[in-house]
Short mmCIF file of N, CA and C in Angstrom, two decimals:
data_model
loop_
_atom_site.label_atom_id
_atom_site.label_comp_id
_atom_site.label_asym_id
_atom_site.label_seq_id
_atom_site.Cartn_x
_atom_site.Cartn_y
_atom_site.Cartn_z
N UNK A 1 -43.25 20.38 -84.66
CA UNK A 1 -43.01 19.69 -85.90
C UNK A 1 -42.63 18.25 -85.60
N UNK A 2 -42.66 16.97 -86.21
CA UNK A 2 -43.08 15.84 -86.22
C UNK A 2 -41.99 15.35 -87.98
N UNK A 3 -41.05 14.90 -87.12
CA UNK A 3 -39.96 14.36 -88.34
C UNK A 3 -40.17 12.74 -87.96
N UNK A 4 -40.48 11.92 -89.53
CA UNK A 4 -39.55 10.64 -89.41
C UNK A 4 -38.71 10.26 -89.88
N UNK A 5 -37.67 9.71 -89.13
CA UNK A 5 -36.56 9.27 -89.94
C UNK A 5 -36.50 7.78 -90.30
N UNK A 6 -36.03 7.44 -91.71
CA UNK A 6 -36.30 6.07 -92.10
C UNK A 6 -35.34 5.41 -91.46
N UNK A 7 -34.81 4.51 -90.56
CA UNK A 7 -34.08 3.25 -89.87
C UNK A 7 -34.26 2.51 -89.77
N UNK A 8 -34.08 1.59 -90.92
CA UNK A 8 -34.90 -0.36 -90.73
C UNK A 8 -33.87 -0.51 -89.69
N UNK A 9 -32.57 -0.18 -89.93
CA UNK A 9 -31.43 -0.80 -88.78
C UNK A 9 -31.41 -0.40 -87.23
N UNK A 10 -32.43 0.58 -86.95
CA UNK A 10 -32.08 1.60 -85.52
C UNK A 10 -30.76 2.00 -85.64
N UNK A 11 -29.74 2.30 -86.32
CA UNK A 11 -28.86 2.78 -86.00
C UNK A 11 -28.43 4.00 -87.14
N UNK A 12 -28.62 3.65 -88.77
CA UNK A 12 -29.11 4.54 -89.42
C UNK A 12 -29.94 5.79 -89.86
N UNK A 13 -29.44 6.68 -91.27
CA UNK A 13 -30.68 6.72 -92.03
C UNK A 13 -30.42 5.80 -93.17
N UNK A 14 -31.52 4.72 -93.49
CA UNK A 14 -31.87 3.88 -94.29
C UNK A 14 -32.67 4.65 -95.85
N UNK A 15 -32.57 3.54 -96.65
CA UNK A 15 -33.50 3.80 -98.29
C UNK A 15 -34.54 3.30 -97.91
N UNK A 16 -34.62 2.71 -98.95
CA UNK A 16 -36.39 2.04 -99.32
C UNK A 16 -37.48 2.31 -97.93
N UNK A 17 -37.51 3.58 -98.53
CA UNK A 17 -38.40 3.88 -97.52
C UNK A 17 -39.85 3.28 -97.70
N UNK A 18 -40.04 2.89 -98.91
CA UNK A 18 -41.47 2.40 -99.30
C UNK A 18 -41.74 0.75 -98.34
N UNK A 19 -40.17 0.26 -98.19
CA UNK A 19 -40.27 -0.80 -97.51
C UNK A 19 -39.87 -0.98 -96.32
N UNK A 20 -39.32 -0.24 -95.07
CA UNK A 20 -38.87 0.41 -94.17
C UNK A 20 -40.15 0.31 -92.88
N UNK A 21 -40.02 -0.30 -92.11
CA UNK A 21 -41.06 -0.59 -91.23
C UNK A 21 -40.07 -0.06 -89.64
N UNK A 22 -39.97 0.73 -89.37
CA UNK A 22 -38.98 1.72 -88.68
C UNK A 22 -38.38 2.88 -88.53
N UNK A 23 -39.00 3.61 -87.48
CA UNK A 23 -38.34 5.04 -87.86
C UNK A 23 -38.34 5.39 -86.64
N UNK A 24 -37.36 6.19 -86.69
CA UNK A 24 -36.81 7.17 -85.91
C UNK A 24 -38.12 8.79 -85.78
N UNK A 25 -38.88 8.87 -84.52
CA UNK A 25 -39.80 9.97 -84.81
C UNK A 25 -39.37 11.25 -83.58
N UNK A 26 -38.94 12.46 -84.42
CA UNK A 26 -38.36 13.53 -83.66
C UNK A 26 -39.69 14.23 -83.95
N UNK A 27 -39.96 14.83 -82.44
CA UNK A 27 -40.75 15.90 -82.26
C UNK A 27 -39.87 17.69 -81.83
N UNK A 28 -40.03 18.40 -82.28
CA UNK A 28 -38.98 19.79 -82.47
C UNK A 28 -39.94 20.65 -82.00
N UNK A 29 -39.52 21.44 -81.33
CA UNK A 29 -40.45 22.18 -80.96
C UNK A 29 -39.28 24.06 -80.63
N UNK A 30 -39.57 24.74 -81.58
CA UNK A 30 -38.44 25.93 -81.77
C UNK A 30 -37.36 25.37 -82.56
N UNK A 31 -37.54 24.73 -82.94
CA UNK A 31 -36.35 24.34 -83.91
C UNK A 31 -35.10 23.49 -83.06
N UNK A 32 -35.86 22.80 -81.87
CA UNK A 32 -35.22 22.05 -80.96
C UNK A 32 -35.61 20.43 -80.81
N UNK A 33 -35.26 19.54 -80.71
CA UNK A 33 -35.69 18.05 -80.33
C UNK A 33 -35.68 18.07 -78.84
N UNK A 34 -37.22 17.60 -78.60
CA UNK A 34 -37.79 17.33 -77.61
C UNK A 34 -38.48 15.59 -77.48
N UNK A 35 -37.99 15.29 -78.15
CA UNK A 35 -38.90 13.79 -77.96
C UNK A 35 -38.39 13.62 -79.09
N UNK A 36 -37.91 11.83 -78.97
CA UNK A 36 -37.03 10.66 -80.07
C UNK A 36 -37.42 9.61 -79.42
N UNK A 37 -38.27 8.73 -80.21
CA UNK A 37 -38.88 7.45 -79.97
C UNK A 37 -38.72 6.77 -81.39
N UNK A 38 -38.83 5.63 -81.51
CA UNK A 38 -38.78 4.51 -82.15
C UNK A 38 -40.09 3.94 -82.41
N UNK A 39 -40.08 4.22 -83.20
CA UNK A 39 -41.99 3.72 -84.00
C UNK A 39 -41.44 2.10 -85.01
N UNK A 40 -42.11 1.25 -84.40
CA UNK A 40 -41.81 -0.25 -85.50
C UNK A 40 -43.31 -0.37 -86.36
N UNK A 41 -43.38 -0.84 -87.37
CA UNK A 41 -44.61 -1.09 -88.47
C UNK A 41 -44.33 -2.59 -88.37
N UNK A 42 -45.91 -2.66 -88.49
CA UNK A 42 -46.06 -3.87 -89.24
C UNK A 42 -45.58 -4.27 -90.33
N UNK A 43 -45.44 -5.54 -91.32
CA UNK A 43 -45.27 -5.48 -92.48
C UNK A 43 -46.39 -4.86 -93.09
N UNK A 44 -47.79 -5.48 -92.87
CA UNK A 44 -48.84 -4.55 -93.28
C UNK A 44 -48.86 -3.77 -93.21
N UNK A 45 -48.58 -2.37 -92.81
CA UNK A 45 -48.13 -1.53 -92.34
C UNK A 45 -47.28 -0.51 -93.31
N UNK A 46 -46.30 -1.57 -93.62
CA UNK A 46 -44.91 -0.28 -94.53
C UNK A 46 -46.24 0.57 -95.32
N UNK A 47 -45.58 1.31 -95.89
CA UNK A 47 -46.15 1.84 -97.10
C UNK A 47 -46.33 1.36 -98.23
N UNK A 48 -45.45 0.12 -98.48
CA UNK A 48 -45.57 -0.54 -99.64
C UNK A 48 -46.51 -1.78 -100.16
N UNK A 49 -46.91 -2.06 -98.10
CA UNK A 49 -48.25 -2.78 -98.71
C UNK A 49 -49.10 -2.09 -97.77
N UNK A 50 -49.32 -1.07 -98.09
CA UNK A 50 -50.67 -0.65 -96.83
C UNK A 50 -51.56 0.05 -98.16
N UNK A 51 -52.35 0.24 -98.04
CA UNK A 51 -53.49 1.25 -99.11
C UNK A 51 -53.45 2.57 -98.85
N UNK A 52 -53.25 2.98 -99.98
CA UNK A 52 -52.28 4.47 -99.63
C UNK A 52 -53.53 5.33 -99.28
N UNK A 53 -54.78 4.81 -99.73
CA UNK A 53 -56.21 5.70 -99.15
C UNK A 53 -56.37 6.14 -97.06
N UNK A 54 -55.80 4.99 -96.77
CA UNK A 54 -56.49 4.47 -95.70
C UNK A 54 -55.33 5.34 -95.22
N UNK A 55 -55.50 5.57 -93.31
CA UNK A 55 -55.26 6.08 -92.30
C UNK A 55 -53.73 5.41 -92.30
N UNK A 56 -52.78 5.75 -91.71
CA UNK A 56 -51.23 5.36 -91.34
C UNK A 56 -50.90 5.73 -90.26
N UNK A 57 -50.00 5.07 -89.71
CA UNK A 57 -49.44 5.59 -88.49
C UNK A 57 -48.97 6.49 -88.73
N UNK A 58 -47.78 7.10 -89.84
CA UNK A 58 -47.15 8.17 -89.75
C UNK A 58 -48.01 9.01 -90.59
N UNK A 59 -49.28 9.58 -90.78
CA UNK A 59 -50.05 10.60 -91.22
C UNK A 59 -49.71 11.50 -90.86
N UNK A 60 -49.32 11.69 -89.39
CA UNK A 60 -49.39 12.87 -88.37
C UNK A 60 -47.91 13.60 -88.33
N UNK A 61 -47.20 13.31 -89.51
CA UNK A 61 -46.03 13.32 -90.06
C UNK A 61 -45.57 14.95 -90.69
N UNK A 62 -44.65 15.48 -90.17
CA UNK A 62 -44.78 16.88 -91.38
C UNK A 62 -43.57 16.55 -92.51
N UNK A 63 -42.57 16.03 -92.05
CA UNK A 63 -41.31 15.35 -93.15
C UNK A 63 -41.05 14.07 -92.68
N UNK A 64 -40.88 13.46 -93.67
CA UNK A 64 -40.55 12.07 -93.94
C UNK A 64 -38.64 12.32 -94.15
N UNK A 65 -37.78 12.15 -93.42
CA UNK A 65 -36.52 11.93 -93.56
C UNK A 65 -35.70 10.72 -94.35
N UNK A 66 -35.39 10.35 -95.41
CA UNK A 66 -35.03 9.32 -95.64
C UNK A 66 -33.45 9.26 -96.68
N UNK A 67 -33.02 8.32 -96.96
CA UNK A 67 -31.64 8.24 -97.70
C UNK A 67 -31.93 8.38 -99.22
N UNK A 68 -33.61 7.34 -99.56
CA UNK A 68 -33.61 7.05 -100.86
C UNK A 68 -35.44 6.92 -100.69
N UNK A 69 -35.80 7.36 -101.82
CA UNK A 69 -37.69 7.71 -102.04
C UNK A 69 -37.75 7.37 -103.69
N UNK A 70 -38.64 6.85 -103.85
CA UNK A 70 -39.30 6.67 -104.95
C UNK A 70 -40.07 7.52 -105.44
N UNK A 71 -40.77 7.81 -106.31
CA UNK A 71 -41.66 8.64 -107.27
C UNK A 71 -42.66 8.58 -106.17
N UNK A 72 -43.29 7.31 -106.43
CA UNK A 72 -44.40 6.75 -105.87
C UNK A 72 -44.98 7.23 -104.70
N UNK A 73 -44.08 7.01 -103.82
CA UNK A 73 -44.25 7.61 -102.04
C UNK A 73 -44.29 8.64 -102.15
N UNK A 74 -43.36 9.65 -102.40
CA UNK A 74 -43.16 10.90 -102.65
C UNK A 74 -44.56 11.52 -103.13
N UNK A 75 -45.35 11.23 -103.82
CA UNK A 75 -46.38 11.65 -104.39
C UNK A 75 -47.62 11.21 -103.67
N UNK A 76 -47.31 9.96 -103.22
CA UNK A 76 -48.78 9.52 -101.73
C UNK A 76 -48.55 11.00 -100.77
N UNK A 77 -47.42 10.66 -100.32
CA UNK A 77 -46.82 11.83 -98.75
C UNK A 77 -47.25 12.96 -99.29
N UNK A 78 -47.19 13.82 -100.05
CA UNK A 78 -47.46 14.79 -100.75
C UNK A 78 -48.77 15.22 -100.36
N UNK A 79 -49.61 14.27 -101.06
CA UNK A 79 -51.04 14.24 -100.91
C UNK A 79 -51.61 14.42 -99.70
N UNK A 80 -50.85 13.84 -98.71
CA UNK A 80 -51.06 13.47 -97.42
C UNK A 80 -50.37 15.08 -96.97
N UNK A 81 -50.03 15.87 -97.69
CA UNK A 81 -49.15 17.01 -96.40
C UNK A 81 -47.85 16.98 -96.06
N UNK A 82 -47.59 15.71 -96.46
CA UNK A 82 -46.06 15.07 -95.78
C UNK A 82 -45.00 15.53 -96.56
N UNK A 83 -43.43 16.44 -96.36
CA UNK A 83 -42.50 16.99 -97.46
C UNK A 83 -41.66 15.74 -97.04
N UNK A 84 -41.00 15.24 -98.22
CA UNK A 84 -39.89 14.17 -98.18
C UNK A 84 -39.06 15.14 -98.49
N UNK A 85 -37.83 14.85 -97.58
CA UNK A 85 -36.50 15.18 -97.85
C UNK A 85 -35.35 14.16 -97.69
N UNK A 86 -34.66 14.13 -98.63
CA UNK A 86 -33.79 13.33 -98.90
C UNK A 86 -32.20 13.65 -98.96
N UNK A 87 -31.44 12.42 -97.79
CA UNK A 87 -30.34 13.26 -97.54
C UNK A 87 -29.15 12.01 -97.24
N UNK A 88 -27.75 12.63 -97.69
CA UNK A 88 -26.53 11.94 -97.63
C UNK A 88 -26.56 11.57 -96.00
N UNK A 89 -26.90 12.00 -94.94
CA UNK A 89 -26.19 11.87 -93.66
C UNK A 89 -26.94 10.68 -93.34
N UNK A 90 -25.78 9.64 -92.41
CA UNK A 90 -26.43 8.49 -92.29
C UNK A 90 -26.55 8.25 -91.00
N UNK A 91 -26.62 9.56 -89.67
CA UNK A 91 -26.33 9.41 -88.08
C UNK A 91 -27.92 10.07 -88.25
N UNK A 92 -28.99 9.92 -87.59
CA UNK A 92 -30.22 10.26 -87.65
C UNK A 92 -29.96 11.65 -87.05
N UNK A 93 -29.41 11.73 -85.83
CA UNK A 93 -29.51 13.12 -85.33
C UNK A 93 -28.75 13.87 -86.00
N UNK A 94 -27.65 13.50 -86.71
CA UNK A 94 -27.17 14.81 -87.59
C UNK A 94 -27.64 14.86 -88.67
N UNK A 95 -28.41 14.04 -89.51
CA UNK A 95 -29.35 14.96 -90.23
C UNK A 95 -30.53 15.78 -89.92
N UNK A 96 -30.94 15.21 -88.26
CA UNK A 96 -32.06 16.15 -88.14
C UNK A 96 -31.61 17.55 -88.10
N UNK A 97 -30.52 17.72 -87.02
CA UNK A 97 -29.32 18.95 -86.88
C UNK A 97 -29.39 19.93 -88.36
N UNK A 98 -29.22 19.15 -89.16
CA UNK A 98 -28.55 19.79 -90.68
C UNK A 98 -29.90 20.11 -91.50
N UNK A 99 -31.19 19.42 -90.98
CA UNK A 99 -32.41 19.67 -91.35
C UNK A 99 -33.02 20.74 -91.09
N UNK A 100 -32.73 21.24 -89.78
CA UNK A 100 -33.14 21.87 -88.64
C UNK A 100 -32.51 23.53 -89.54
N UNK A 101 -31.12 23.15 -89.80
CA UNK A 101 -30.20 24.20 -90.02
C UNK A 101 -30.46 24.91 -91.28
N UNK A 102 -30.98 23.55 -92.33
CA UNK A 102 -31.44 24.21 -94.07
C UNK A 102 -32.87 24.59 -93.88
N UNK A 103 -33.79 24.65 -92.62
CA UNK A 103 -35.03 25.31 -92.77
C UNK A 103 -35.31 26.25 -91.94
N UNK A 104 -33.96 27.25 -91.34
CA UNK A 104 -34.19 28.26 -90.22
C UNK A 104 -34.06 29.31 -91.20
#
């Protein structure tokens, strides 16, 4: 499984994910993190100006992790396969932890 977490700051989880060119990308494998890398976007890139038709870096995405989502995204990602979940914790790995924990 293939989580991103929204972090414009690297040190967060961040909102505006529509404008968010940064994430935190956990790969899980048993319900474990095996790989945490740092993916940067272009501005072209965010979601908010890219064409929601066309190919993305984070396609290959199964949840989108973020603080704060719009209608909008939520309903591109959707389309795309992608579940947004949206969450109070603002340490990336303890929401993945607590992510990990509400889908066993």
């Amino acid at each position: 499984m293939k989580i991103a977490v929204t972090s414009q700051n690297r040190k967060t989880v961040t909102g505006h994910a529509g404008r968010c060119r940064k994430f935190w990308i956990y790969t899980l494998e048993e319900s474990r993190v095996v790989d945490k890398s740092l993916l940067e976007l272009s501005k072209d890139e965010s979601f908010h100006d890219s064409d929601s038709n066309a190919p993305h870096p984070l396609d290959n995405m199964n949840i989108l992790l973020t603080a704060e989502v719009g209608k909008g995204l939520s309903a591109r990602l959707a389309r795309k396969g992608i579940r947004v979940v949206v969450t109070q914790e603002t340490d990336p790995d303890s929401a993945i932890k607590q992510l990990v924990q509400t889908t066993e």
